[in-house]
Short mmCIF file of C-alpha atoms and ligand atoms in Angstrom, two decimals:
data_model
loop_
_atom_site.label_atom_id
_atom_site.label_comp_id
_atom_site.label_asym_id
_atom_site.label_seq_id
_atom_site.Cartn_x
_atom_site.Cartn_y
_atom_site.Cartn_z
CA MET H 402 31.77 3.35 -6.92
CA THR H 403 29.64 3.40 -10.17
CA THR H 404 27.15 6.22 -10.32
CA PRO H 405 23.56 5.04 -9.53
CA LYS H 406 21.40 4.63 -12.61
CA ALA H 407 17.88 3.88 -13.52
CA GLU H 408 16.23 2.62 -16.82
CA LEU H 409 12.65 3.13 -17.81
CA HIS H 410 12.87 2.01 -21.53
CA CYS H 411 14.28 -1.37 -22.41
CA HIS H 412 12.57 -4.14 -24.58
CA ILE H 413 13.47 -7.37 -22.82
CA GLU H 414 13.76 -9.49 -26.07
CA GLY H 415 15.67 -6.51 -27.51
CA ALA H 416 18.33 -7.08 -24.79
CA THR H 417 19.05 -10.61 -26.05
CA PRO H 418 22.87 -10.99 -26.44
CA PRO H 419 23.75 -12.24 -29.90
CA ALA H 420 25.65 -15.17 -28.40
CA LEU H 421 22.36 -16.20 -26.59
CA ALA H 422 20.32 -15.93 -29.73
CA ALA H 423 22.86 -18.08 -31.52
CA ARG H 424 22.84 -20.67 -28.81
CA LEU H 425 19.02 -20.94 -28.80
CA ALA H 426 18.81 -20.96 -32.52
CA THR H 427 21.20 -24.01 -32.61
CA LYS H 428 19.39 -25.75 -29.71
CA TYR H 429 15.94 -25.29 -31.45
CA GLY H 430 17.13 -25.83 -35.04
CA ILE H 431 16.06 -22.24 -36.09
CA ASP H 432 17.81 -20.64 -39.17
CA LEU H 433 18.88 -17.06 -38.13
CA SER H 434 21.49 -16.67 -41.00
CA ALA H 435 19.47 -13.66 -42.39
CA TRP H 436 19.52 -11.81 -39.09
CA LEU H 437 22.64 -12.79 -37.23
CA ARG H 438 26.20 -12.78 -38.73
CA ASP H 439 29.58 -12.76 -37.13
CA GLY H 440 28.03 -12.18 -33.73
CA ARG H 441 26.05 -9.13 -34.75
CA TYR H 442 22.45 -8.54 -35.61
CA VAL H 443 21.75 -7.66 -39.33
CA TRP H 444 19.49 -4.87 -40.27
CA HIS H 445 19.75 -1.62 -42.16
CA ASP H 446 16.74 0.62 -41.49
CA PHE H 447 13.76 0.91 -39.22
CA SER H 448 11.57 -1.76 -41.06
CA SER H 449 14.45 -4.30 -41.22
CA PHE H 450 15.29 -3.60 -37.53
CA ILE H 451 11.62 -4.44 -36.63
CA ALA H 452 11.85 -7.64 -38.63
CA CYS H 453 15.26 -8.61 -37.18
CA TYR H 454 13.85 -7.87 -33.67
CA ALA H 455 10.88 -10.18 -34.44
CA ALA H 456 13.16 -13.01 -35.62
CA ILE H 457 15.36 -12.84 -32.51
CA ALA H 458 12.41 -12.74 -30.08
CA ASN H 459 11.17 -15.94 -31.79
CA VAL H 460 14.20 -17.89 -30.77
CA PHE H 461 12.89 -18.32 -27.19
CA ARG H 462 11.03 -21.53 -26.68
CA ALA H 463 11.14 -22.62 -22.94
CA GLU H 464 10.24 -20.65 -19.73
CA GLU H 465 13.74 -20.96 -18.56
CA ASP H 466 14.96 -19.20 -21.75
CA PHE H 467 12.91 -16.11 -20.77
CA ALA H 468 13.75 -16.28 -17.17
CA ASP H 469 17.50 -16.55 -18.01
CA LEU H 470 17.25 -13.54 -20.29
CA ALA H 471 15.61 -11.29 -17.60
CA GLU H 472 17.90 -12.51 -14.93
CA THR H 473 21.09 -11.92 -17.03
CA TYR H 474 20.12 -8.52 -18.33
CA LEU H 475 19.14 -7.25 -14.83
CA GLY H 476 22.33 -8.72 -13.38
CA GLU H 477 24.45 -6.73 -15.96
CA LEU H 478 22.44 -3.64 -15.33
CA ALA H 479 22.84 -3.88 -11.62
CA ALA H 480 26.63 -4.46 -12.11
CA ASP H 481 26.67 -1.16 -14.03
CA GLY H 482 25.10 0.64 -11.06
CA ALA H 483 21.41 0.47 -11.93
CA ILE H 484 19.11 0.46 -8.93
CA TYR H 485 15.79 0.36 -10.96
CA SER H 486 14.65 -0.95 -14.27
CA GLU H 487 11.36 -1.15 -16.17
CA LEU H 488 11.29 -3.99 -18.70
CA PHE H 489 8.91 -3.87 -21.69
CA VAL H 490 7.35 -7.28 -21.99
CA SER H 491 5.38 -8.97 -24.74
CA PRO H 492 3.37 -12.03 -23.60
CA GLU H 493 2.62 -12.73 -27.28
CA GLN H 494 6.17 -14.08 -27.28
CA GLY H 495 4.97 -16.78 -24.92
CA LEU H 496 2.40 -17.81 -27.57
CA ALA H 497 4.97 -17.74 -30.25
CA ALA H 498 7.17 -20.01 -28.19
CA GLY H 499 4.44 -22.51 -27.92
CA LEU H 500 3.81 -21.70 -24.25
CA SER H 501 1.20 -19.39 -22.85
CA ARG H 502 1.03 -15.73 -21.93
CA ASP H 503 0.99 -16.73 -18.27
CA ALA H 504 4.00 -19.02 -18.65
CA TYR H 505 5.91 -16.13 -20.29
CA MET H 506 4.99 -13.77 -17.40
CA ARG H 507 5.83 -16.39 -14.79
CA ALA H 508 9.20 -16.72 -16.30
CA ILE H 509 10.05 -13.13 -16.70
CA THR H 510 8.77 -12.71 -13.05
CA ALA H 511 11.16 -15.55 -11.90
CA GLY H 512 14.09 -13.81 -13.65
CA ILE H 513 13.29 -10.49 -12.06
CA GLU H 514 13.00 -12.08 -8.54
CA ALA H 515 16.24 -13.97 -9.00
CA ALA H 516 18.11 -10.81 -10.10
CA LYS H 517 16.61 -8.76 -7.13
CA ALA H 518 17.68 -11.60 -4.73
CA LYS H 519 21.21 -11.52 -6.08
CA THR H 520 21.73 -7.75 -6.55
CA GLY H 521 18.98 -5.73 -5.02
CA ILE H 522 17.84 -4.24 -8.34
CA GLU H 523 14.15 -3.26 -8.27
CA CYS H 524 12.24 -3.98 -11.47
CA ARG H 525 8.68 -3.59 -12.82
CA MET H 526 7.03 -4.73 -16.09
CA VAL H 527 5.45 -2.47 -18.76
CA MET H 528 3.14 -4.41 -21.08
CA ILE H 529 3.73 -3.79 -24.76
CA GLY H 530 1.15 -3.72 -27.60
CA GLU H 531 2.79 -3.74 -31.07
CA ARG H 532 1.35 -1.03 -33.21
CA HIS H 533 2.06 -2.84 -36.60
CA MET H 534 -0.12 -5.83 -35.28
CA GLY H 535 -3.20 -3.43 -35.35
CA PRO H 536 -5.64 -2.12 -32.73
CA GLU H 537 -7.11 -5.48 -31.93
CA GLN H 538 -3.84 -6.98 -30.84
CA VAL H 539 -2.93 -3.87 -28.95
CA GLU H 540 -6.40 -3.95 -27.11
CA GLY H 541 -5.87 -7.65 -26.33
CA ALA H 542 -2.50 -6.80 -24.71
CA ALA H 543 -4.16 -4.14 -22.63
CA ARG H 544 -6.95 -6.45 -21.55
CA TYR H 545 -4.45 -9.14 -20.66
CA ALA H 546 -2.33 -6.60 -18.73
CA VAL H 547 -5.22 -5.46 -16.53
CA SER H 548 -6.62 -8.97 -15.82
CA CYS H 549 -3.52 -11.37 -15.64
CA GLY H 550 -2.83 -10.56 -12.00
CA PHE H 551 1.00 -10.34 -12.19
CA PRO H 552 1.66 -7.59 -9.62
CA LEU H 553 4.90 -6.44 -11.24
CA ILE H 554 3.01 -5.14 -14.32
CA THR H 555 2.48 -1.58 -13.54
CA GLY H 556 2.35 0.06 -17.05
CA PHE H 557 1.16 -0.14 -20.47
CA ASN H 558 2.92 0.91 -23.67
CA MET H 559 2.68 0.78 -27.47
CA ALA H 560 5.82 0.10 -29.54
CA GLY H 561 6.32 -1.11 -33.10
CA ASP H 562 6.00 0.78 -36.28
CA GLU H 563 4.93 4.24 -35.51
CA ARG H 564 4.20 4.90 -39.21
CA MET H 565 1.23 2.42 -39.03
CA GLY H 566 -2.41 3.77 -38.59
CA CYS H 567 -3.15 6.75 -36.31
CA VAL H 568 -3.03 7.08 -32.48
CA ALA H 569 -6.79 7.41 -32.46
CA ASP H 570 -7.11 3.82 -33.51
CA TYR H 571 -5.36 2.75 -30.42
CA ALA H 572 -6.83 5.12 -27.84
CA ARG H 573 -9.15 2.45 -26.64
CA ALA H 574 -6.34 0.18 -25.69
CA PHE H 575 -4.93 2.91 -23.56
CA ASP H 576 -8.35 3.58 -22.07
CA ILE H 577 -8.56 -0.12 -20.91
CA ALA H 578 -5.12 0.02 -19.40
CA ARG H 579 -5.78 3.37 -17.65
CA ASP H 580 -9.13 2.22 -16.34
CA GLY H 581 -7.38 -0.95 -15.06
CA GLY H 582 -5.01 1.21 -12.96
CA LEU H 583 -1.88 1.01 -15.13
CA LYS H 584 0.35 3.94 -15.87
CA LEU H 585 0.78 4.76 -19.57
CA THR H 586 3.72 5.41 -21.89
CA ILE H 587 3.84 5.35 -25.66
CA HIS H 588 6.52 5.34 -28.46
CA ALA H 589 6.02 8.59 -30.33
CA GLY H 590 8.21 11.15 -31.87
CA GLU H 591 10.84 8.64 -32.81
CA VAL H 592 10.39 7.76 -36.46
CA CYS H 593 7.46 10.31 -36.85
CA GLY H 594 7.52 13.97 -36.25
CA PRO H 595 5.85 16.39 -33.79
CA GLY H 596 2.28 15.55 -34.91
CA SER H 597 2.74 12.01 -33.57
CA VAL H 598 3.80 13.43 -30.11
CA ARG H 599 0.76 15.86 -30.16
CA ASP H 600 -1.58 13.04 -30.95
CA ALA H 601 -0.17 10.86 -28.18
CA LEU H 602 -0.67 13.75 -25.63
CA ASP H 603 -4.14 14.55 -26.81
CA LEU H 604 -5.50 11.04 -27.31
CA VAL H 605 -3.58 8.90 -24.87
CA ARG H 606 -2.73 11.34 -22.03
CA PRO H 607 0.37 9.37 -21.14
CA ASP H 608 2.43 9.72 -17.95
CA ARG H 609 5.56 9.48 -20.13
CA ILE H 610 6.70 9.30 -23.83
CA GLY H 611 9.05 6.79 -25.30
CA HIS H 612 11.61 8.81 -27.29
CA GLY H 613 9.61 11.98 -28.11
CA VAL H 614 12.77 13.66 -29.36
CA ARG H 615 11.28 14.76 -32.62
CA ALA H 616 8.93 17.14 -30.69
CA VAL H 617 11.97 19.40 -30.88
CA GLU H 618 10.92 20.23 -34.38
CA GLU H 619 7.96 22.33 -33.07
CA PRO H 620 8.78 24.90 -30.29
CA ALA H 621 5.21 25.25 -29.04
CA LEU H 622 5.11 21.38 -28.46
CA VAL H 623 8.38 21.55 -26.63
CA ARG H 624 6.94 24.26 -24.29
CA ARG H 625 3.85 22.04 -23.81
CA LEU H 626 6.01 19.10 -22.72
CA ALA H 627 7.89 21.27 -20.33
CA ASP H 628 4.66 22.89 -18.97
CA GLU H 629 2.93 19.60 -18.52
CA GLY H 630 6.03 17.85 -16.99
CA VAL H 631 5.79 15.00 -19.46
CA VAL H 632 8.82 12.74 -19.04
CA LEU H 633 10.77 11.56 -22.08
CA GLU H 634 12.41 8.22 -22.15
CA VAL H 635 15.32 9.20 -24.38
CA CYS H 636 17.45 6.63 -26.08
CA PRO H 637 20.37 8.52 -27.84
CA GLY H 638 22.29 5.50 -29.03
CA SER H 639 19.18 4.00 -30.52
CA ASN H 640 18.37 7.29 -32.31
CA ILE H 641 21.68 7.33 -33.97
CA ALA H 642 21.73 3.55 -34.84
CA LEU H 643 18.25 3.95 -36.42
CA SER H 644 19.29 7.11 -38.27
CA VAL H 645 16.80 9.41 -36.53
CA TYR H 646 19.76 11.79 -36.37
CA PRO H 647 23.01 11.45 -38.42
CA ASP H 648 25.28 11.90 -35.39
CA PHE H 649 25.26 12.83 -31.76
CA ARG H 650 26.00 16.50 -32.73
CA ALA H 651 22.55 16.65 -34.23
CA HIS H 652 20.84 14.93 -31.36
CA PRO H 653 18.36 17.30 -29.60
CA LEU H 654 18.67 16.08 -25.95
CA ARG H 655 20.57 19.29 -24.84
CA ARG H 656 17.89 21.55 -26.58
CA LEU H 657 15.15 19.61 -24.79
CA VAL H 658 16.81 19.89 -21.40
CA ASP H 659 17.51 23.56 -21.89
CA ALA H 660 13.88 24.13 -22.71
CA GLY H 661 12.85 22.54 -19.38
CA VAL H 662 11.71 19.16 -20.59
CA ARG H 663 12.15 16.33 -18.14
CA VAL H 664 14.28 13.55 -19.63
CA THR H 665 15.81 10.08 -18.73
CA LEU H 666 18.45 7.92 -20.33
CA ASN H 667 17.75 4.57 -21.77
CA SER H 668 19.19 1.77 -23.95
CA ASP H 669 16.04 0.60 -25.84
CA ASP H 670 17.40 -2.55 -27.41
CA PRO H 671 21.14 -2.52 -26.35
CA PRO H 672 22.84 -5.20 -28.46
CA PHE H 673 20.91 -4.12 -31.53
CA PHE H 674 22.32 -0.67 -31.18
CA GLY H 675 25.82 -1.48 -29.73
CA THR H 676 24.95 0.12 -26.47
CA SER H 677 24.19 -0.44 -22.88
CA LEU H 678 22.62 1.73 -20.14
CA ALA H 679 26.13 2.50 -18.94
CA ARG H 680 27.07 3.52 -22.48
CA GLU H 681 24.05 5.88 -22.63
CA TYR H 682 25.34 7.73 -19.60
CA GLU H 683 28.78 7.87 -21.10
CA ILE H 684 27.29 9.23 -24.39
CA ALA H 685 25.41 11.87 -22.53
CA GLU H 686 28.50 13.08 -20.77
CA SER H 687 31.12 12.66 -23.54
CA GLU H 688 29.10 13.26 -26.83
CA LEU H 689 26.14 15.39 -25.68
CA GLY H 690 27.97 17.65 -23.17
CA PHE H 691 26.14 16.87 -19.88
CA SER H 692 27.88 16.99 -16.57
CA PRO H 693 27.79 14.14 -14.08
CA GLU H 694 25.47 16.37 -12.00
CA GLU H 695 23.05 16.65 -14.92
CA THR H 696 23.02 12.93 -15.73
CA ALA H 697 22.46 12.32 -11.88
CA ARG H 698 19.45 14.54 -12.24
CA MET H 699 18.21 12.29 -15.11
CA THR H 700 18.40 9.39 -12.97
CA GLU H 701 16.40 11.21 -10.22
CA THR H 702 13.81 12.10 -12.92
CA ALA H 703 13.62 8.38 -13.83
CA ILE H 704 12.85 7.52 -10.02
CA ALA H 705 10.36 10.33 -9.93
CA ALA H 706 8.64 9.02 -13.10
CA ALA H 707 8.93 5.24 -12.29
CA PHE H 708 5.74 3.16 -12.31
CA VAL H 709 6.06 2.26 -8.71
CA ASP H 710 4.05 2.76 -5.49
CA GLU H 711 5.22 5.76 -3.37
CA GLU H 712 6.88 3.64 -0.65
CA THR H 713 9.07 1.93 -3.33
CA ARG H 714 9.88 5.42 -4.77
CA GLU H 715 10.98 6.68 -1.37
CA ARG H 716 13.20 3.65 -0.89
CA LEU H 717 14.77 4.15 -4.35
CA PHE H 718 15.29 7.89 -3.64
CA ALA H 719 16.99 6.87 -0.33
CA ARG H 720 19.37 4.57 -2.22
CA LEU H 721 20.21 7.33 -4.65
CA ARG H 722 21.09 9.62 -1.78
CA GLY H 723 23.23 6.80 -0.53
N1 ADE F 937 13.05 1.65 -30.88
C1 ADE F 937 11.86 1.02 -31.13
N2 ADE F 937 10.87 1.67 -31.62
C2 ADE F 937 9.65 1.08 -31.85
N3 ADE F 937 9.38 -0.18 -31.56
C3 ADE F 937 10.44 -0.95 -30.95
N4 ADE F 937 10.49 -2.19 -30.53
C4 ADE F 937 11.64 -2.41 -30.13
N5 ADE F 937 12.43 -1.35 -30.17
C5 ADE F 937 11.64 -0.32 -30.76
ZN1 ZN F 938 11.51 1.33 -27.55
#
């Protein structure tokens, strides 16, 4: 039997298989030649990755395209042993597709429900604001998240280019989300260093941090993460693909765990980085030196930190215990 897994950090459009992007581009007459060649996404650094991601996210046009993407991704995750997934969603993509935010949310919800009916995988959605679109867009995403009435949205997150602006500019968006009852996570300490993680802790007070790995550069900050029990959504394959670290030997996951930081394993944007959730578990064991017992503890941490009600959490823990 495959070991049970859980994923807290995956951007749904970032899970688009290249073959699906190619098929939709042909169907809708979109030129993807700058971004997709020989069945692989084309980018070479963080900025071109963000641009490539945006181009691929824009090939979706119909509700059924988004629904199929969510159902297919969750089906694959379940086949790899995942019992829980949090998908990062961007209703702005509904507008880009010529639909509406609600149509986008309906479609992803339909995909989630279909996957659950087939495989039993539990899933929640985390609303994304894109940092490089500026504070107004991110606040708009937070306002929509708390008012749209889709019950599977349980969290709010900011992704995008961490080098843009400062966290303080976005604090209001997180206040809106928190006041509306959503749990919070934020991309920090991926492209930028410990200062970015410290700002996130001070100004956003998140339940979790996306990546956060560069906190390792400041020992006092690592102690703070451990003391405060902040959970990191670590994506080792993504970090290597985006050259945050030159190779797995340089990756700080072991140092963070040894310092008592709570961590989970995630794929981020799997086909962009040549990875999958199952591959991240393999990487942790074969490249980063963790035992199966240790990766099982990371899955437990993911369930403990999942943005779900307590009854669902108990059910998920019961499934983990088998
Ligand atoms: N790894 C990443 N960092 C920031 N924004 C993203 N959007 C999609 N993937 C991302
Ligand atoms: Zn991410």
